[in-house]
Coordinates of C-alpha atoms in Angstrom, one line a residue:
Chain A
X249 CA 0.1 -0.1 -0.1
X250 CA 3.0 2.2 0.7
X251 CA 3.8 2.6 -3.0
X252 CA 0.2 3.5 -3.8
X253 CA 0.1 6.2 -1.1
X254 CA 3.5 7.9 -2.7
X255 CA 2.2 7.8 -6.1
X256 CA -0.9 9.5 -5.1
X257 CA 1.2 12.1 -3.3
X258 CA 3.3 12.7 -6.4
X259 CA 0.3 13.2 -8.5
X260 CA -1.4 15.2 -5.9
X261 CA 2.0 17.5 -5.7
X262 CA 1.6 18.0 -9.5
X263 CA -1.9 19.1 -9.2
X264 CA -1.5 21.5 -6.4
X265 CA 1.8 22.7 -7.9
X266 CA 0.1 23.3 -11.5
X267 CA -2.7 25.1 -9.8
X268 CA -0.7 27.4 -7.8
X269 CA 1.4 27.9 -11.0
X270 CA -1.5 28.9 -13.2
X271 CA -2.8 31.3 -10.2
X272 CA 0.6 32.9 -10.2
X273 CA 0.8 33.1 -13.9
X274 CA -2.7 34.9 -14.2
X275 CA -1.2 37.6 -12.0
X276 CA 1.4 38.3 -14.7
X277 CA -0.9 38.4 -17.6
X278 CA -1.4 41.8 -18.9
X279 CA -4.0 43.3 -20.9
X280 CA -2.7 43.4 -24.7
X281 CA 0.1 40.8 -24.0
X282 CA 0.0 37.3 -25.4
X283 CA -0.9 34.8 -22.6
X284 CA 1.0 31.9 -24.3
X285 CA 0.1 28.6 -22.5
X286 CA -2.2 30.5 -20.1
X287 CA -4.5 30.9 -23.0
X288 CA -8.0 30.7 -22.2
X289 CA -9.6 27.2 -23.1
X290 CA -13.1 25.8 -23.2
X291 CA -13.9 23.6 -20.3
X292 CA -17.6 22.9 -20.6
X293 CA -17.5 21.7 -24.3
X294 CA -15.7 18.8 -25.9
X295 CA -14.4 19.5 -29.3
X296 CA -14.9 17.3 -32.5
X297 CA -12.7 18.0 -35.4
X298 CA -14.1 16.3 -38.6
X299 CA -10.6 15.1 -40.1
X300 CA -8.7 15.0 -37.0
X301 CA -6.9 11.5 -36.3
X302 CA -8.7 9.4 -34.0
X303 CA -5.6 8.4 -32.0
X304 CA -3.1 11.1 -32.2
X305 CA -5.1 13.9 -31.2
X306 CA -6.3 12.3 -27.9
X307 CA -2.9 10.8 -27.1
X308 CA -1.2 14.3 -27.1
X309 CA -2.5 15.6 -23.6
X310 CA -2.3 12.1 -21.9
X311 CA 1.5 11.7 -23.2
X312 CA 2.2 15.2 -22.2
X313 CA 0.6 14.7 -18.4
X314 CA 2.5 11.6 -18.3
X315 CA 5.7 13.2 -19.0
X316 CA 5.2 15.7 -16.4
X317 CA 4.0 13.4 -13.7
X318 CA 6.9 11.1 -14.2
X319 CA 9.5 14.1 -13.6
X320 CA 7.8 15.1 -10.4
X321 CA 8.9 11.4 -9.1
X322 CA 12.4 12.8 -8.4
X323 CA 11.8 16.3 -7.2
X324 CA 12.7 16.6 -3.5
X325 CA 9.9 18.6 -1.9
X326 CA 11.6 18.2 1.7
X327 CA 13.5 15.8 3.8
X328 CA 11.8 12.4 2.9
X329 CA 9.3 14.1 0.8
X330 CA 10.3 12.6 -2.5
X331 CA 8.7 9.9 -4.7
X332 CA 12.0 8.1 -5.4
X333 CA 15.5 9.2 -5.3
X334 CA 16.6 7.6 -8.5
X335 CA 20.4 7.2 -9.2
X336 CA 20.0 9.0 -12.6
X337 CA 17.7 11.6 -11.4
X338 CA 18.6 14.7 -13.3
X339 CA 19.2 12.7 -16.5
X340 CA 15.8 11.1 -16.0
X341 CA 14.1 14.5 -15.8
X342 CA 15.6 15.8 -19.0
X343 CA 14.5 12.7 -20.8
X344 CA 11.0 12.5 -19.4
X345 CA 9.9 16.2 -19.4
X346 CA 10.5 16.2 -23.2
X347 CA 7.5 14.0 -23.5
X348 CA 5.4 17.2 -23.3
X349 CA 7.0 18.2 -26.6
X350 CA 6.1 14.6 -27.9
X351 CA 2.3 15.1 -26.8
X352 CA 2.2 18.7 -28.3
X353 CA 3.6 17.5 -31.4
X354 CA 1.2 14.4 -31.5
X355 CA -2.0 16.8 -31.0
X356 CA -0.7 19.3 -33.2
X357 CA -0.2 17.1 -36.2
X358 CA -3.3 14.8 -35.3
X359 CA -5.8 17.6 -35.1
X360 CA -4.9 18.2 -38.9
X361 CA -5.7 22.1 -38.9
X362 CA -3.5 24.7 -40.5
X363 CA -2.8 26.3 -37.2
X364 CA -2.1 23.1 -35.2
X365 CA 0.1 21.7 -37.7
X366 CA 2.1 25.2 -37.7
X367 CA 2.2 24.7 -33.8
X368 CA 3.6 21.2 -34.3
X369 CA 6.5 22.4 -36.3
X370 CA 7.0 25.4 -33.9
X371 CA 7.2 23.1 -31.0
X372 CA 9.6 20.7 -32.5
X373 CA 12.0 23.8 -33.5
X374 CA 11.6 25.1 -29.9
X375 CA 12.9 21.4 -28.8
X376 CA 16.0 21.7 -31.3
X377 CA 16.9 25.1 -29.5
X378 CA 16.5 24.5 -26.0
X379 CA 17.6 21.0 -25.3
X380 CA 21.4 21.5 -25.6
X381 CA 21.9 24.7 -23.7
X382 CA 19.7 23.4 -20.9
X383 CA 21.7 20.1 -20.7
X384 CA 24.8 22.2 -20.5
X385 CA 23.4 24.1 -17.6
X386 CA 22.7 20.8 -15.8
X387 CA 26.3 19.7 -16.5
X388 CA 27.8 22.5 -14.3
X389 CA 25.7 21.4 -11.4
X390 CA 26.4 17.7 -11.9
X391 CA 30.3 18.3 -12.0
X392 CA 30.1 20.0 -8.6
X393 CA 27.7 17.6 -7.0
X394 CA 29.6 14.6 -8.4
X395 CA 26.2 12.8 -8.9
X396 CA 22.9 12.6 -11.0
X397 CA 20.8 12.3 -8.0
X398 CA 18.5 15.4 -6.9
X399 CA 19.3 14.6 -3.3
X400 CA 22.8 14.7 -3.6
X401 CA 22.5 17.8 -5.6
X402 CA 20.7 19.6 -2.6
X403 CA 23.1 18.1 0.1
X404 CA 26.1 19.6 -1.9
X405 CA 24.7 23.0 -1.7
X406 CA 24.3 22.8 2.1
X407 CA 27.3 25.4 2.6
X408 CA 26.8 27.5 -0.5
X409 CA 24.0 27.7 -3.3
X410 CA 25.2 26.9 -6.8
X411 CA 23.8 30.1 -8.1
X412 CA 26.8 31.9 -6.2
X413 CA 29.4 29.6 -7.7
X414 CA 27.8 29.2 -11.3
X415 CA 26.1 32.5 -12.1
X416 CA 26.5 31.7 -15.8
X417 CA 24.8 28.5 -15.5
X418 CA 21.9 30.2 -13.6
X419 CA 21.3 32.8 -16.4
X420 CA 21.5 29.9 -18.9
X421 CA 18.9 27.9 -16.9
X422 CA 16.5 30.8 -16.7
X423 CA 16.5 31.5 -20.5
X424 CA 16.3 28.0 -21.5
X425 CA 13.7 27.4 -18.8
X426 CA 11.5 29.8 -20.4
X427 CA 12.0 28.3 -23.7
X428 CA 11.2 24.8 -22.3
X429 CA 8.0 25.9 -20.6
X430 CA 6.9 28.2 -23.5
X431 CA 6.5 31.2 -21.4
X432 CA 7.1 34.7 -22.6
X433 CA 9.1 35.5 -24.7
X434 CA 9.2 32.1 -26.2
X435 CA 5.5 31.6 -26.8
X436 CA 5.6 31.2 -30.4
X437 CA 3.8 27.7 -30.4
X438 CA 0.9 29.3 -28.7
X439 CA 0.9 32.6 -30.2
X440 CA -2.5 34.1 -31.0
X441 CA -1.8 34.5 -34.5
X442 CA -2.3 30.7 -34.7
X443 CA -5.4 30.7 -32.6
X444 CA -3.4 29.5 -29.5
X445 CA -2.0 26.7 -31.3
X446 CA -2.8 23.2 -29.8
X447 CA -4.8 24.9 -27.0
X448 CA -7.1 26.4 -29.8
X449 CA -8.2 22.8 -30.6
X450 CA -8.6 21.5 -27.1
X451 CA -12.1 21.3 -25.1
X452 CA -13.5 19.5 -22.2
X453 CA -11.2 16.7 -20.9
X454 CA -8.4 17.8 -23.2
X455 CA -8.4 21.5 -22.2
X456 CA -8.3 20.3 -18.6
X457 CA -5.2 17.9 -19.4
X458 CA -3.3 20.5 -21.2
X459 CA -3.9 22.9 -18.5
X460 CA -2.3 20.5 -16.0
X461 CA 0.4 19.5 -18.5
X462 CA 1.4 23.0 -19.5
X463 CA 1.1 24.5 -15.8
X464 CA 3.0 21.4 -14.6
X465 CA 5.8 21.9 -16.9
X466 CA 6.5 25.3 -15.6
X467 CA 6.0 24.3 -12.1
X468 CA 8.8 21.6 -12.9
X469 CA 11.0 23.9 -14.6
X470 CA 11.1 26.3 -11.5
X471 CA 11.2 23.4 -9.0
X472 CA 14.2 21.6 -10.8
X473 CA 15.7 25.2 -11.0
X474 CA 15.4 25.7 -7.3
X475 CA 17.0 22.1 -6.6
X476 CA 19.8 22.9 -9.1
X477 CA 20.8 26.4 -8.2
X478 CA 18.9 27.4 -4.9
X479 CA 19.5 24.6 -2.6
X480 CA 16.1 23.0 -3.1
X481 CA 14.4 22.2 0.3
X482 CA 17.2 23.1 2.7
X483 CA 17.3 26.0 4.8
X484 CA 17.2 27.3 8.3
X485 CA 14.2 27.5 10.9
X486 CA 11.3 26.9 8.5
X487 CA 10.4 23.3 7.5
X488 CA 11.9 21.8 4.1
X489 CA 8.7 21.9 2.1
X490 CA 8.1 25.6 2.9
X491 CA 11.5 26.5 1.7
X492 CA 10.9 24.5 -1.5
X493 CA 7.6 26.2 -2.0
X494 CA 9.1 29.7 -1.6
X495 CA 12.2 29.0 -3.7
X496 CA 10.1 27.4 -6.6
X497 CA 7.5 30.2 -6.7
X498 CA 10.1 33.0 -6.2
X499 CA 12.1 31.6 -9.1
X500 CA 8.9 31.3 -11.2
X501 CA 8.0 34.9 -10.5
X502 CA 11.5 36.0 -11.3
X503 CA 11.2 34.2 -14.6
X504 CA 7.9 35.6 -15.6
X505 CA 8.8 39.0 -14.5
X506 CA 12.1 38.9 -16.7
X507 CA 10.3 37.2 -19.6
X508 CA 7.8 40.2 -19.8
X509 CA 10.5 42.7 -20.1
X510 CA 11.6 41.2 -23.6
X511 CA 9.7 41.5 -26.9
X512 CA 8.5 37.8 -27.9
X513 CA 11.1 36.1 -30.1
X514 CA 10.1 34.4 -33.3
X515 CA 11.1 30.7 -33.9
X516 CA 13.8 31.7 -36.1
X517 CA 15.2 34.4 -33.7
X518 CA 15.1 31.8 -30.7
X519 CA 17.1 29.2 -33.0
X520 CA 19.8 31.7 -33.6
X521 CA 19.9 33.0 -30.0
X522 CA 20.5 29.3 -28.9
X523 CA 23.1 28.2 -31.3
X524 CA 25.0 31.4 -31.8
X525 CA 24.9 32.5 -28.1
X526 CA 23.5 30.1 -25.6
X527 CA 25.4 26.8 -26.6
X528 CA 28.9 28.6 -26.8
X529 CA 28.2 30.2 -23.4
X530 CA 27.1 26.8 -22.0
X531 CA 30.4 25.3 -23.3
X532 CA 32.4 28.1 -21.6
X533 CA 30.4 27.6 -18.3
X534 CA 31.4 23.8 -18.4
X535 CA 35.0 24.8 -18.7
X536 CA 34.8 27.6 -15.9
X537 CA 33.0 25.4 -13.6
X538 CA 35.8 22.6 -14.2
X539 CA 38.4 25.2 -13.6
X540 CA 36.7 26.3 -10.4
X541 CA 36.7 22.7 -9.3
X542 CA 40.4 22.1 -10.1
X543 CA 40.9 25.3 -8.1
X544 CA 39.4 23.7 -5.0
X545 CA 36.4 25.8 -5.1
X546 CA 33.0 24.2 -4.4
X547 CA 31.8 21.5 -2.1
Chain B
X250 CA 6.2 -4.3 -2.1
X251 CA 7.9 -2.3 0.5
X252 CA 6.1 -4.2 3.4
X253 CA 7.7 -7.8 2.4
X254 CA 11.2 -7.6 3.7
X255 CA 11.6 -11.5 3.2
X256 CA 12.0 -11.2 -0.6
X257 CA 15.0 -9.2 -1.5
X258 CA 14.3 -7.2 -4.9
X259 CA 16.9 -5.2 -6.5
X260 CA 16.1 -1.5 -5.7
X261 CA 16.3 -0.7 -9.7
X262 CA 13.2 -2.9 -9.8
X263 CA 11.4 -1.3 -7.1
X264 CA 12.5 2.3 -8.1
X265 CA 11.4 1.9 -11.8
X266 CA 8.2 -0.5 -10.8
X267 CA 7.2 2.9 -8.9
X268 CA 7.9 5.1 -11.9
X269 CA 5.8 2.7 -13.9
X270 CA 2.9 2.9 -11.1
X271 CA 2.8 6.6 -11.6
X272 CA 2.4 6.2 -15.3
X273 CA -0.5 3.8 -14.8
X274 CA -1.9 6.2 -12.4
X275 CA -1.6 9.1 -14.7
X276 CA -3.3 7.3 -17.3
X277 CA -6.1 6.5 -14.8
X278 CA -6.4 10.2 -14.0
X279 CA -6.7 10.9 -17.7
X280 CA -9.5 8.3 -17.9
X281 CA -11.1 9.9 -15.1
X282 CA -10.9 13.4 -16.7
X283 CA -12.3 12.0 -20.2
X284 CA -15.0 10.2 -18.1
X285 CA -16.0 13.2 -16.4
X286 CA -16.7 15.0 -19.7
X287 CA -18.1 12.2 -21.5
X288 CA -21.8 13.8 -21.6
X289 CA -20.6 17.3 -22.1
X290 CA -21.9 19.1 -25.2
X291 CA -20.0 19.1 -28.4
X292 CA -18.6 21.7 -30.6
X293 CA -17.8 20.9 -34.2
X294 CA -15.1 22.3 -36.4
X295 CA -14.9 21.5 -40.1
X296 CA -11.6 22.5 -41.6
X297 CA -10.2 21.1 -44.9
X298 CA -7.2 18.6 -44.1
X299 CA -3.9 20.2 -44.3
X300 CA -1.8 16.9 -44.0
X301 CA 0.8 17.3 -46.8
X302 CA 4.6 17.5 -47.3
X303 CA 5.9 20.7 -45.4
X304 CA 8.9 22.5 -46.1
X305 CA 10.6 23.5 -42.8
X306 CA 12.9 26.0 -42.0
X307 CA 15.4 24.3 -39.6
X308 CA 16.8 21.5 -41.3
X309 CA 20.4 22.1 -40.9
X310 CA 19.7 23.2 -37.2
X311 CA 17.8 19.7 -36.7
X312 CA 20.9 17.8 -38.2
X313 CA 23.4 19.8 -36.1
X314 CA 21.1 19.1 -33.1
X315 CA 21.2 15.2 -33.4
X316 CA 25.1 15.6 -33.1
X317 CA 25.2 18.0 -30.2
X318 CA 22.4 16.2 -28.3
X319 CA 24.5 13.0 -28.3
X320 CA 27.6 15.1 -27.1
X321 CA 25.7 16.5 -24.4
X322 CA 24.7 12.9 -23.2
X323 CA 28.3 11.9 -23.3
X324 CA 29.2 14.9 -21.0
X325 CA 26.7 13.5 -18.0
X326 CA 28.9 10.4 -17.0
X327 CA 32.0 12.4 -17.5
X328 CA 30.5 15.3 -15.2
X329 CA 29.7 12.8 -12.5
X330 CA 33.5 11.4 -12.2
X331 CA 35.2 14.7 -13.1
X332 CA 36.0 16.0 -9.8
X333 CA 37.6 12.6 -8.7
X334 CA 39.8 12.3 -11.8
X335 CA 40.8 15.9 -11.8
X336 CA 43.2 17.6 -14.4
X337 CA 43.3 14.6 -17.0
X338 CA 39.5 14.7 -17.3
X339 CA 39.6 18.4 -17.7
X340 CA 42.2 18.4 -20.5
X341 CA 40.1 15.5 -22.2
X342 CA 36.9 17.6 -22.0
X343 CA 38.9 20.8 -23.3
X344 CA 39.7 18.9 -26.5
X345 CA 36.2 17.6 -26.9
X346 CA 34.7 21.1 -26.4
X347 CA 37.2 22.7 -28.8
X348 CA 36.1 20.2 -31.5
X349 CA 32.5 20.9 -30.8
X350 CA 33.3 24.6 -30.9
X351 CA 35.1 24.1 -34.3
X352 CA 31.9 22.3 -35.3
X353 CA 29.7 25.2 -34.5
X354 CA 31.9 27.7 -35.9
X355 CA 32.2 25.7 -39.3
X356 CA 28.3 25.4 -39.5
X357 CA 27.9 29.0 -38.7
X358 CA 30.5 30.2 -41.3
X359 CA 29.1 27.8 -44.0
X360 CA 25.6 29.6 -43.5
X361 CA 24.1 26.7 -41.6
X362 CA 22.7 28.6 -38.8
X363 CA 20.0 30.5 -40.3
X364 CA 16.2 29.9 -41.1
X365 CA 15.7 29.0 -44.7

């Protein structure tokens, strides 16, 4: 029975986190600005598209929610409050969180409308842009923590947070995290000009699942960011889960606030930014962190 | 199961068994959501089909991405053992990163890094 309870707790954490994320995000939506994944959806009516694919379209939201839920398994919410401390934790997160992209691409192509097929292409271009610099931001942390396990990463920061030791990696994570969660300024796949992309052809149960998946992915990006750079649930006086909550949503508010300061980028601009600037920066960051470790700085 | 200490199961099996359980429970959650909206009214959209061959603007990016994604994954095991090995691991990775940097510079110089 123990595993069932833990599994339920993991899903409950995802749902609560996604709900809080959506609430915070609505606070940042300004009039006249694109809401991106916080786009309005129709909850009270199902949608039928005459020529949509029978299996691909409904598979999309299920695959996306599954990816997000699987990633929550390794997020430490406090001492002992973790689904499973997998040995390959951070690598596992990178792999399963990309199922959101697969789900969006499946639904986009499966719906077979001009807007969603366009959204499918944009989603995949966004994956090509963010995965490598995001992975390089993780590498710096793994080098200092000497482990892929999320618990070890938190313990390695007991003396000093990695945001102090690796400021370049943190900036890299902020930018690629916004790309990964499709938040402004990287919301091209959910742009109003293509009717909100996949969200435009969701309704009823699929709208509900998309809301969970798209809020959940931002929640995860912020929670993993707090684990990687802000020491996760560790902190004085207050209980661990409260520290984790504060750090996650403070990081999320920072990302939303910074994202609103920049004009939305087109997919082509985003690819150029990633490959001409972020990836070289990520490689330099790996070398810098290596140099710091050789000098004996860090845990 | 955690509650049966007599049978010794590899932690890999229990860990990923739990991951599989979460996957199954998520599918159950999706079914619950679908069931909840079973009798909801329907909205119909009729748009002519658009499935066709598309020309996509990021072909070269996608090709370089395949190489760099693999490269990034090679870095993970290296990053875990880096601090224990020290300077020789650093020099190895320096060579690797110089080669990769040369790869990006070449692709950029040949005009690969642009939307077509």
